[in-house]
Coordinates of C-alpha atoms and ligand atoms in Angstrom, one line a residue:
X27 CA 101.9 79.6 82.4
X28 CA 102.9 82.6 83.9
X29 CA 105.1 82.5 87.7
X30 CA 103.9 85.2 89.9
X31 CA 107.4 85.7 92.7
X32 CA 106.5 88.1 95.6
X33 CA 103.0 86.8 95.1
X34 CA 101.8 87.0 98.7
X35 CA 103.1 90.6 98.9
X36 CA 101.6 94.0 98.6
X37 CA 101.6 94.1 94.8
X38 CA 101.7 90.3 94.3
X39 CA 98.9 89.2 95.7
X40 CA 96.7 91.4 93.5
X41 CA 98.4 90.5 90.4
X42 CA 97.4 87.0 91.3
X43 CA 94.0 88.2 91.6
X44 CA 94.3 89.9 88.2
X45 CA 95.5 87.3 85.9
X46 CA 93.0 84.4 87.2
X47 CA 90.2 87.5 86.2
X48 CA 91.6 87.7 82.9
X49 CA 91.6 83.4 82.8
X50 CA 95.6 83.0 83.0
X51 CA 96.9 80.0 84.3
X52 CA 98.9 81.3 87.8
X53 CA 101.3 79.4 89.5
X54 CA 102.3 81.5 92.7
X55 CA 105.5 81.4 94.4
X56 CA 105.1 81.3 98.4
X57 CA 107.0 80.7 101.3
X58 CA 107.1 77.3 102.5
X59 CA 104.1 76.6 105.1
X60 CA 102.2 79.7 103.4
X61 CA 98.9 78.9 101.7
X62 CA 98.9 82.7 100.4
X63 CA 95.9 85.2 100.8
X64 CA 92.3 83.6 100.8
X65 CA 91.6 85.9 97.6
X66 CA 93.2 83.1 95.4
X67 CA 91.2 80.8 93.7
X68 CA 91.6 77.0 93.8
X69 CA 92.8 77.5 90.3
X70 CA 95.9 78.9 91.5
X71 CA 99.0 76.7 92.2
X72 CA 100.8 77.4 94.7
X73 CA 105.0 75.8 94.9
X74 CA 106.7 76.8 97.9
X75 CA 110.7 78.3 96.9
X76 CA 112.8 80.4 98.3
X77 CA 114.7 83.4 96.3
X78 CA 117.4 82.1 98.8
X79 CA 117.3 79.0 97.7
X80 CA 118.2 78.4 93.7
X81 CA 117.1 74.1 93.8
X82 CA 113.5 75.2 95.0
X83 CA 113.8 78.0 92.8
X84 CA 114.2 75.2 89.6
X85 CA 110.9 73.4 90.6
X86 CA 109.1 77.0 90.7
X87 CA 110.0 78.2 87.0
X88 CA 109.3 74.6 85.6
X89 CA 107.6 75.1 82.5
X90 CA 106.9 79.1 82.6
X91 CA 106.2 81.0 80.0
X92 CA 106.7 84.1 81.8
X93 CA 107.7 85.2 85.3
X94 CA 107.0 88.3 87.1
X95 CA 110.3 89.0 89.0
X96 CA 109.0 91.1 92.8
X97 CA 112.0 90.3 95.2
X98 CA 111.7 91.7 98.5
X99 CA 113.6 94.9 100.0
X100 CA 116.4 92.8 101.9
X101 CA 120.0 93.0 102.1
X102 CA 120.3 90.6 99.7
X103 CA 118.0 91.5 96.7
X104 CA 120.1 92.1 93.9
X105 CA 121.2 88.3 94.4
X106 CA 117.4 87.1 95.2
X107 CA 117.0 88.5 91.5
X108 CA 120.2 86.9 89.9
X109 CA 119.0 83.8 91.3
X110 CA 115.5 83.9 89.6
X111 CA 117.1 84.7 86.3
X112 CA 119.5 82.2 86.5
X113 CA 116.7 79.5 87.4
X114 CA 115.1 81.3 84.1
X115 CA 117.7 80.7 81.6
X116 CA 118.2 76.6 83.5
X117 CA 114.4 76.4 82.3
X118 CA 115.8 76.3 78.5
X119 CA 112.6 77.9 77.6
X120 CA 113.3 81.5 77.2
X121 CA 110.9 82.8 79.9
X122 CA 110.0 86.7 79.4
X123 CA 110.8 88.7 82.3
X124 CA 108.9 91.3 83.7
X125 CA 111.2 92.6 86.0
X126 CA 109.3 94.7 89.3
X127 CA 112.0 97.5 89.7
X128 CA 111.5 101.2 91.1
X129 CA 111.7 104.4 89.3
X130 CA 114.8 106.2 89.1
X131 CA 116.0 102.5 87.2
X132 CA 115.9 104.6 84.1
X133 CA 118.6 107.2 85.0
X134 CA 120.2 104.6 87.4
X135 CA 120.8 107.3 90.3
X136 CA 124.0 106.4 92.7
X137 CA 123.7 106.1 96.4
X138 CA 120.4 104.6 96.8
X139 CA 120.9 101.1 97.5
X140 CA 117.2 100.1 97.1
X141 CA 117.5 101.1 93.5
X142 CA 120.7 100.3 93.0
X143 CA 119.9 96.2 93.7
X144 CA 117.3 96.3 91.2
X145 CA 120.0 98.4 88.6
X146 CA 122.3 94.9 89.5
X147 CA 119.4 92.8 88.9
X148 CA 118.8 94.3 85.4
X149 CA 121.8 94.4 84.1
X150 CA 122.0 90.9 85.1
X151 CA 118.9 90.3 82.9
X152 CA 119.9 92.1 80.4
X153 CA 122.8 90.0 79.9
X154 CA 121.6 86.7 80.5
X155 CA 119.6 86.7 76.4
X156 CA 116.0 86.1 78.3
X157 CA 113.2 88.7 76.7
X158 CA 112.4 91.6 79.6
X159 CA 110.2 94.3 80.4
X160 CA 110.9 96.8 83.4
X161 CA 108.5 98.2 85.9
X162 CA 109.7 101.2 87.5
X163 CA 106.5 102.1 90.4
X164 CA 107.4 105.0 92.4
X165 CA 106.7 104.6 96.3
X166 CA 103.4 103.6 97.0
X167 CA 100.4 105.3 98.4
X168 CA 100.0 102.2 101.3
X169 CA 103.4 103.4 102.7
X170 CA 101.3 106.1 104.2
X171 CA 99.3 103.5 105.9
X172 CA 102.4 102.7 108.1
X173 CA 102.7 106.3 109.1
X174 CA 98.9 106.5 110.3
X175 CA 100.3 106.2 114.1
X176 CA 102.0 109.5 113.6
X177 CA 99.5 111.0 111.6
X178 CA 96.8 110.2 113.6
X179 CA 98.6 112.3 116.4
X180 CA 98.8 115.0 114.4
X181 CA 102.2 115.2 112.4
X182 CA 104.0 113.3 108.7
X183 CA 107.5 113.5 110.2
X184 CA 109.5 111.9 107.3
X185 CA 112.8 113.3 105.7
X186 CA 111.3 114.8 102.4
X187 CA 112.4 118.0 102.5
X188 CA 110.0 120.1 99.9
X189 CA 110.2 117.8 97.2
X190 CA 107.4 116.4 94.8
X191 CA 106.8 112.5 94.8
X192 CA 104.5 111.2 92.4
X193 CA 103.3 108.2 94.3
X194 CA 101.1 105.6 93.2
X195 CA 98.7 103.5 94.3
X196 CA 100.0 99.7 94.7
X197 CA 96.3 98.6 92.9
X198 CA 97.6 100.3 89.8
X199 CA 101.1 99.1 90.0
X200 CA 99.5 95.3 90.1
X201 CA 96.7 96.1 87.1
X202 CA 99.6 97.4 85.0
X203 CA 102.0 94.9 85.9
X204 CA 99.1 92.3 84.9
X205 CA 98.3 93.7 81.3
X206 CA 102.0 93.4 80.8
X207 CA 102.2 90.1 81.8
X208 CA 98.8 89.1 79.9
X209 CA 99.4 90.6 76.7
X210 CA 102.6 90.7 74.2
X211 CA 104.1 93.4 73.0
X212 CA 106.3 94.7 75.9
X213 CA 109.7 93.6 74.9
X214 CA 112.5 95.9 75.9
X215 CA 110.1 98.6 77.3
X216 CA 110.5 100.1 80.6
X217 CA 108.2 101.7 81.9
X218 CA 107.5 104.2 85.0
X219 CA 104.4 103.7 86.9
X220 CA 103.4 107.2 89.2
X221 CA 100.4 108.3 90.2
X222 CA 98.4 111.7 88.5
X223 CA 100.3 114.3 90.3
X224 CA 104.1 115.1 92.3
X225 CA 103.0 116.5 95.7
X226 CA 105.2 117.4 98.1
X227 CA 104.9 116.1 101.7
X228 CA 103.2 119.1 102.8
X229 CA 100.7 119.1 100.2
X230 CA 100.1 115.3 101.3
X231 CA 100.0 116.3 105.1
X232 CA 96.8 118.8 104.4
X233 CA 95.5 115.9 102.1
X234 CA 95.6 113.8 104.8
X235 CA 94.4 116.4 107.4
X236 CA 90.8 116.9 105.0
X237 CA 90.3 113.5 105.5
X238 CA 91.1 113.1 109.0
X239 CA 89.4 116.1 110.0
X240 CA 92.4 117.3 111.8
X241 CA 95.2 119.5 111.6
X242 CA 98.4 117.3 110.8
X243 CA 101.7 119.5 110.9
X244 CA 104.0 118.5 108.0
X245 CA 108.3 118.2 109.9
X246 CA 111.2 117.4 107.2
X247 CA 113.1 115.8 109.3
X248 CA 117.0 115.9 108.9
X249 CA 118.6 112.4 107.8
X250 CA 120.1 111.7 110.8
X251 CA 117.1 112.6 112.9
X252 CA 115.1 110.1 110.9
X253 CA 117.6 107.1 110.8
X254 CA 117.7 107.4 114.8
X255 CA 113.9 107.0 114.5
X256 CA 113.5 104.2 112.8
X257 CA 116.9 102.7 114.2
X258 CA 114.5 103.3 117.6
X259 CA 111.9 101.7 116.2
X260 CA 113.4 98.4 115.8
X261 CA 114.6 98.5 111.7
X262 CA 117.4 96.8 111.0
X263 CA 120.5 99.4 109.9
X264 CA 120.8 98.4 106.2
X265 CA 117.1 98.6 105.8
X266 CA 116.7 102.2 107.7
X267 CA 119.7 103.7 105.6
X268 CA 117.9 102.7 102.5
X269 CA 114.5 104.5 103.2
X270 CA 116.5 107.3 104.4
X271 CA 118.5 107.1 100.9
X272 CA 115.3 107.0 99.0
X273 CA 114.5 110.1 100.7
X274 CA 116.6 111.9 100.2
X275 CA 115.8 111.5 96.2
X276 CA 112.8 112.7 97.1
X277 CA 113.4 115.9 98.7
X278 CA 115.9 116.8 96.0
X279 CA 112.9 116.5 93.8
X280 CA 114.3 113.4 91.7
X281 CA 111.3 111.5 92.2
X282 CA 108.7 114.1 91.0
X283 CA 108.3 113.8 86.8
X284 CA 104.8 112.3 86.0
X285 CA 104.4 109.3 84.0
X286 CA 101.0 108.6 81.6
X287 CA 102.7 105.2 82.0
X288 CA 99.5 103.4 83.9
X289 CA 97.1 105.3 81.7
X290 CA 98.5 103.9 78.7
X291 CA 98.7 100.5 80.1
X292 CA 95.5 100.4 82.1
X293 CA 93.2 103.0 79.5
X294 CA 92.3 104.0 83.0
X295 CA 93.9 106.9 85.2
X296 CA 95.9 106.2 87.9
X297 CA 93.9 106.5 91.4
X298 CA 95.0 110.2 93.0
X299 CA 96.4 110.1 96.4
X300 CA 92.9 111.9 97.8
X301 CA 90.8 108.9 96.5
X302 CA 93.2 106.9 98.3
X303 CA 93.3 108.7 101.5
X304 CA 89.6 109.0 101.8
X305 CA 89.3 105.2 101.2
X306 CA 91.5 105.2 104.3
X307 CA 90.3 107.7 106.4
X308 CA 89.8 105.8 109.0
X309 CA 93.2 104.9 109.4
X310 CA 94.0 108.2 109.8
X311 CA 91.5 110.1 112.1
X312 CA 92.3 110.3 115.6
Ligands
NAP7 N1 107.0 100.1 98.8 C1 107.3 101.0 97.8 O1 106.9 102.2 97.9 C2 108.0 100.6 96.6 C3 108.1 101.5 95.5 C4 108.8 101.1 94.3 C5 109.3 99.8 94.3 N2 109.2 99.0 95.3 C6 109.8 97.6 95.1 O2 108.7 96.7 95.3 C7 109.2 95.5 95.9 C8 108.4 95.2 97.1 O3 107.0 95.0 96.7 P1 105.9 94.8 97.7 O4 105.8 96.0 98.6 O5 104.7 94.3 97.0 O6 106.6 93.6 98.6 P2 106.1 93.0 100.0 O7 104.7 93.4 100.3 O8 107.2 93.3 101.0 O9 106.1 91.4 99.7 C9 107.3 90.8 99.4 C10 107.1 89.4 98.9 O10 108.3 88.7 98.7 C11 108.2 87.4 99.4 N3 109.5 87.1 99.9 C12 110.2 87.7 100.8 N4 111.4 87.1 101.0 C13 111.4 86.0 100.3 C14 112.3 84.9 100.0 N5 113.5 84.8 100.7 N6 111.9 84.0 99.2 C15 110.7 84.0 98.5 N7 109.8 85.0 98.7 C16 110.2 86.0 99.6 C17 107.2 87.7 100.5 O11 106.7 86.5 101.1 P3 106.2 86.5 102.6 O12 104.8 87.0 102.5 O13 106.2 85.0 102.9 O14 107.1 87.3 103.4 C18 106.2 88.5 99.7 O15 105.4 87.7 98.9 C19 110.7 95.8 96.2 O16 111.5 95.2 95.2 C20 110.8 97.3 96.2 O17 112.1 97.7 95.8 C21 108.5 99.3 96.4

């Protein structure tokens, strides 16, 4: 039986999806009250836990096999995965990991604390005996969808500078994270999930624009310029530091290097970010 954590979340959800298509028995971790999306099937069971919480975290992991380890970006998510591992190893079955990290895990860069939680939650793994298996997406193509405000008024005004990003579409993070979890073979491997190409945030400003059938006018904004911004909007400090951290691995270009990584796993290529924003163009026309 494999447990699915984060499994009403961007990623989860569809890898819920994915195993019941390829006839895996699911047992999906929610919060308590939620029934989860109405894509599930009957099939899959549902146990309300909290990553908080390590007693509700015990009933979860009874009896897995394997559990697919998403934790949510919050203050306290190198903990949140601690405490799933730990609830692993009290199962006394050896559960295989398959830990939902970020790229950049491999060369473990300093100063970016979204990264450096899941680095914490690793080596945690790691030392704990349990089989694992690393997923290291880069940022996803549906972050854009939370910037169609902007966009639609004509302007990306994020802190990228003129680096590449390889982003990826979530859809392929969830249908390689589901072969790993389906199929054997994946023991020690890490591997980075991008999408075809690094374009810079210019190059995904006139993307958007063909869609949109506007202009839309690219700003790299400073870091302090954008932490005020989404300080103003309402983001709590630790999160808003932590985006603007990530950026700024992106505008020195350390998020760039392409991966055949969902290729290999998927024998399909990863969705480019023009597929993605035409599927959305509605989103993102004025
Ligand atoms: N976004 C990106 O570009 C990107 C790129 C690379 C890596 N990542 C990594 O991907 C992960 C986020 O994935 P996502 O975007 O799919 O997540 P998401 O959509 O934010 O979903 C988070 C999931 O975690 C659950 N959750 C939150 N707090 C919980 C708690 N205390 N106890 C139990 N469950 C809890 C949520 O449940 P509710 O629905 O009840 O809130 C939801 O199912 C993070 O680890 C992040 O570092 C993100």
């Amino acid at each position: 039986m494999i447990v699915v954590t984060g499994a009403t979340g961007t990623v989860g959800s569809k890898v819920v999806v994915g195993l019941r298509e390829r006839g895996r028995s699911v047992r999906a971790l929610v919060r308590a009250g939620s029934e989860g999306p109405a894509e599930w099937d009957e099939a899959v069971e549902r146990v309300a836990a909290d990553f908080a919480d390590p007693a509700s975290l015990d009933a979860a992991l009874a009896g897995a096999d394997t559990v697919y380890l998403l934790v949510a970006v919050h203050p306290e998510m190198a903990q949140h995965e601690k405490n799933v591992v730990d609830a692993a190893v009290r199962t006394g079955r050896r559960p295989r990991i398959v830990l939902h990290a970020a790229a950049g895990i491999e060369y473990r860069p300093e100063g970016v604390r979204f990264i450096g939680a899941h680095i914490a939650g690793l080596d945690h793994l790691k030392a704990s005996g349990l089989p694992w298996t690393v997923l290291g997406p880069n940022g996803f193509y549906q972050n854009f969808l939370g910037t169609a405000p902007t966009v639609r008024a004509g302007h990306l005004a994020v802190p990228g500078g003129d680096g590449a990003v390889s982003y990826v579409d979530a859809r392929d993070v969830a249908a390689a994270a589901v072969e790993v979890l389906a199929t054997e073979g994946h023991e020690g491997a890490v591997y980075t999930l991008t999408g075809p190409a690094a374009l810079t945030h210019g190059e995904l400003a006139a993307q958007l624009a063909t869609v949109a059938g506007h202009p839309i006018a690219y700003t790299a904004l400073t870091p302090e310029v954008a932490l005020e911004g989404l300080l103003g909007m309402g983001w709590e400090r630790w999160r808003a530091e932590g985006m603007v951290e990530l950026y700024g691995l992106y505008a020195a270009g350390r998020a760039s290097a392409v991966s055949s990584d969902v290729e290999k796993l998927t024998g399909r290529p990863p969705r480019t970010f023009a597929e993605f924003a035409a599927e959305h163009a509605e989103a993102f026309r004025a």
